[in-house]
XYZ file of C-alpha atoms in Angstrom:
263
model
C 92.902 101.006 90.061
C 89.450 102.166 91.078
C 88.050 101.594 94.540
C 84.823 102.772 96.189
C 85.193 105.791 98.436
C 84.924 105.480 102.200
C 82.469 107.685 104.139
C 84.068 110.284 106.356
C 82.755 108.592 109.478
C 84.397 105.328 108.473
C 87.685 107.102 107.908
C 87.512 108.652 111.361
C 86.789 105.220 112.794
C 89.823 103.820 110.964
C 92.023 106.561 112.378
C 90.805 105.951 115.915
C 90.742 102.136 115.946
C 93.050 100.241 118.287
C 93.542 96.493 118.455
C 95.571 94.516 121.002
C 99.133 93.967 119.730
C 100.453 90.465 119.055
C 104.178 90.815 118.476
C 107.494 89.571 119.755
C 109.801 92.486 120.590
C 112.706 93.300 122.826
C 111.764 93.597 126.535
C 112.876 97.212 126.776
C 110.929 98.153 123.633
C 107.860 96.473 125.098
C 108.238 98.333 128.400
C 108.684 101.645 126.579
C 105.593 100.972 124.491
C 103.520 100.125 127.575
C 104.714 103.228 129.377
C 103.850 105.325 126.331
C 100.383 103.780 126.218
C 99.889 104.652 129.882
C 100.704 108.294 129.048
C 98.352 108.237 126.054
C 101.284 108.205 123.620
C 101.703 105.719 120.763
C 105.167 104.195 120.427
C 106.755 104.158 116.925
C 107.050 100.376 117.326
C 103.249 100.080 117.620
C 102.312 102.733 115.051
C 101.820 102.728 111.297
C 102.701 106.250 110.102
C 101.492 107.400 106.695
C 101.921 110.596 104.715
C 98.908 111.615 102.592
C 95.830 109.505 101.780
C 96.416 106.948 99.055
C 93.420 108.372 97.162
C 95.440 111.537 96.461
C 98.140 109.507 94.714
C 95.503 107.649 92.696
C 94.100 110.999 91.539
C 97.472 112.214 90.281
C 98.932 114.094 93.245
C 102.537 113.069 92.543
C 104.431 116.079 93.925
C 106.492 115.208 96.994
C 105.265 116.742 100.243
C 107.877 115.441 102.723
C 111.488 114.317 102.404
C 112.762 110.761 102.676
C 114.708 111.884 105.727
C 111.547 113.045 107.472
C 109.739 109.801 106.653
C 112.697 107.855 108.042
C 112.243 109.600 111.409
C 108.870 107.871 111.729
C 109.984 104.353 110.846
C 112.804 102.184 109.537
C 110.644 99.848 107.453
C 107.973 100.555 104.863
C 106.988 101.477 101.328
C 106.337 104.605 99.291
C 106.680 106.479 96.011
C 109.085 109.158 94.805
C 108.444 112.724 93.690
C 106.783 112.966 90.248
C 106.239 109.205 90.533
C 109.932 108.712 89.681
C 109.939 105.121 90.913
C 108.689 103.429 94.049
C 110.511 103.221 97.391
C 111.333 100.704 100.100
C 112.621 101.429 103.599
C 114.539 98.366 104.825
C 116.508 98.406 108.097
C 116.615 102.184 107.903
C 118.049 102.303 104.381
C 116.118 103.847 101.491
C 115.900 102.129 98.092
C 114.410 103.752 94.987
C 113.221 101.411 92.229
C 113.983 102.560 88.700
C 112.771 101.103 85.358
C 113.935 97.535 84.810
C 114.172 96.942 88.553
C 117.462 98.778 89.022
C 117.898 100.248 92.534
C 119.422 103.574 93.397
C 120.053 104.981 96.860
C 118.463 108.437 96.998
C 119.559 111.413 99.029
C 117.526 112.047 102.225
C 116.285 115.250 100.552
C 114.292 113.240 97.979
C 110.686 114.368 98.227
C 107.908 111.819 98.637
C 104.164 112.168 97.918
C 103.073 108.965 99.677
C 104.706 106.605 102.165
C 103.718 104.253 104.965
C 106.286 103.172 107.564
C 106.783 101.718 111.037
C 109.602 100.780 113.396
C 110.351 97.076 113.036
C 110.968 95.242 116.331
C 110.357 91.641 115.279
C 107.222 89.572 115.200
C 105.595 86.156 115.083
C 107.155 83.838 112.488
C 105.580 81.757 109.754
C 107.521 79.574 107.290
C 105.866 79.779 103.875
C 105.440 76.425 102.112
C 107.699 75.951 99.094
C 105.697 76.716 95.988
C 103.245 79.037 97.756
C 102.062 81.657 95.284
C 101.071 85.242 95.917
C 99.065 87.341 93.487
C 98.618 90.904 94.732
C 96.802 91.940 96.796
C 95.613 88.657 98.393
C 97.468 85.995 100.384
C 94.738 83.825 101.940
C 97.164 81.223 103.307
C 98.643 83.884 105.598
C 95.262 85.474 106.383
C 94.181 82.132 107.844
C 96.995 82.356 110.423
C 96.357 85.933 111.553
C 94.364 86.596 114.744
C 92.115 88.948 112.748
C 92.123 90.612 109.332
C 90.577 93.767 110.823
C 93.922 95.063 112.087
C 97.108 96.559 110.661
C 100.160 94.274 110.412
C 103.762 95.093 109.610
C 105.319 92.362 107.449
C 108.878 91.290 106.759
C 109.731 88.328 104.514
C 113.268 87.029 104.025
C 114.651 84.123 102.043
C 114.660 82.754 98.507
C 111.983 83.027 95.841
C 111.657 80.980 92.666
C 109.930 83.948 91.030
C 109.195 87.542 92.004
C 107.035 89.569 89.623
C 107.522 93.275 90.281
C 106.999 96.780 88.959
C 107.937 100.379 89.459
C 106.472 103.591 88.109
C 108.068 105.775 85.454
C 108.647 109.473 86.093
C 105.692 111.632 85.064
C 105.489 115.152 83.667
C 102.976 117.797 84.674
C 100.072 118.070 84.291
C 99.864 114.707 86.007
C 97.175 112.240 84.953
C 95.409 109.916 87.417
C 97.446 106.882 88.448
C 97.095 104.054 85.930
C 98.701 100.755 84.844
C 100.258 102.379 81.764
C 102.640 104.291 84.042
C 104.260 101.090 85.357
C 107.358 99.275 84.156
C 107.129 95.543 84.982
C 109.884 92.927 85.305
C 110.575 89.489 86.791
C 113.305 88.133 89.078
C 113.998 84.384 89.171
C 115.850 82.275 91.757
C 116.485 85.353 93.868
C 117.315 86.037 97.504
C 116.240 89.140 99.336
C 113.814 90.881 101.661
C 110.220 91.991 101.258
C 108.710 94.601 103.545
C 105.256 96.059 103.771
C 101.861 95.810 105.380
C 98.639 93.853 105.554
C 95.854 96.404 106.081
C 92.137 95.880 106.727
C 89.570 96.350 103.974
C 87.930 99.323 105.690
C 90.900 101.638 105.045
C 90.216 101.635 101.269
C 90.936 105.066 99.756
C 92.600 106.224 102.981
C 95.399 103.697 102.536
C 96.049 100.378 100.689
C 93.885 97.424 101.791
C 95.174 93.832 101.930
C 98.856 93.125 101.156
C 101.301 95.788 99.960
C 104.888 94.538 99.594
C 108.132 95.928 98.174
C 111.192 93.740 97.458
C 114.944 94.368 97.578
C 117.489 91.743 96.533
C 120.079 90.567 99.056
C 122.804 92.624 97.343
C 120.598 95.736 97.310
C 120.915 96.291 93.550
C 117.439 95.329 92.294
C 113.878 95.499 93.519
C 110.350 96.717 93.052
C 106.718 96.706 94.118
C 105.627 93.070 94.363
C 102.874 92.025 91.948
C 103.309 88.321 92.720
C 105.742 85.635 93.791
C 106.401 81.921 94.152
C 108.135 81.129 97.448
C 110.984 78.638 97.746
C 112.418 79.077 101.251
C 110.806 82.119 102.851
C 110.291 83.155 106.458
C 107.476 85.650 107.052
C 107.325 87.690 110.256
C 104.220 89.652 111.141
C 103.537 92.134 113.913
C 100.216 93.782 114.715
C 100.113 97.570 114.835
C 97.324 99.006 117.041
C 97.871 102.653 116.036
C 97.549 104.426 112.695
C 98.664 108.016 112.139
C 97.873 109.955 108.964
C 100.083 112.973 108.298
C 98.576 115.642 106.033
C 101.267 118.250 105.346
C 100.187 121.729 104.253
C 99.407 121.778 100.555
C 99.081 118.017 100.159
C 95.469 118.213 99.038
C 96.217 121.097 96.658
C 99.250 119.606 94.861
C 99.056 117.519 91.692
C 96.226 117.580 89.198
C 93.006 119.609 89.702
C 90.058 118.157 91.582
């Protein structure tokens, strides 16, 4: 997975950009967000919070730099990866799911360390019923892009319902010295005729190595026992909710740039 680097100025622009929100949320949450904006503070319900640039993970920086518990304090919905690349992670309704080989889910302790994650507080959003048979092949979903006000903004996404097919993956635990991230590290599997929830983000193309452009979705079955990073799906009866996020915060903990493989 090789992407062109983004100039430093573009990254600073990405960090500073703000777009008008377009989301349906509880009245009190909306008032709190507006009051926070007036004080120059970004509400968790309008912010995408990320730990470490995605480019570090791509280059083999797999050592966890924050705990799952700390990530959870910044959002109840999102995606990530586990320490030493020991599976990928989903945050759904505040619960943490770790995807193991074969798509098996385990519920990790809050002390699990995480090298990369991106989360937000979910407060609802605009709804879109996906047509039966609609297919998604990561990372593009043009049918949904056509309904968004702009593709130059961050969106939190939540999809619930039934899928005819979900093609998924997770990563296998790696040993030091870590190599750069590559397809050979992934374990892939398929779910058929399955109910569950997908969470994730639609991010603009300009974030590139800073984060993950386009669609990034993780799936958990309705019984919470299986899941993975979504490589593709065929929808049967699926409701998608999307909510624009005007703020992006990148957290760089001490040592994040020094961990993992050498430069």
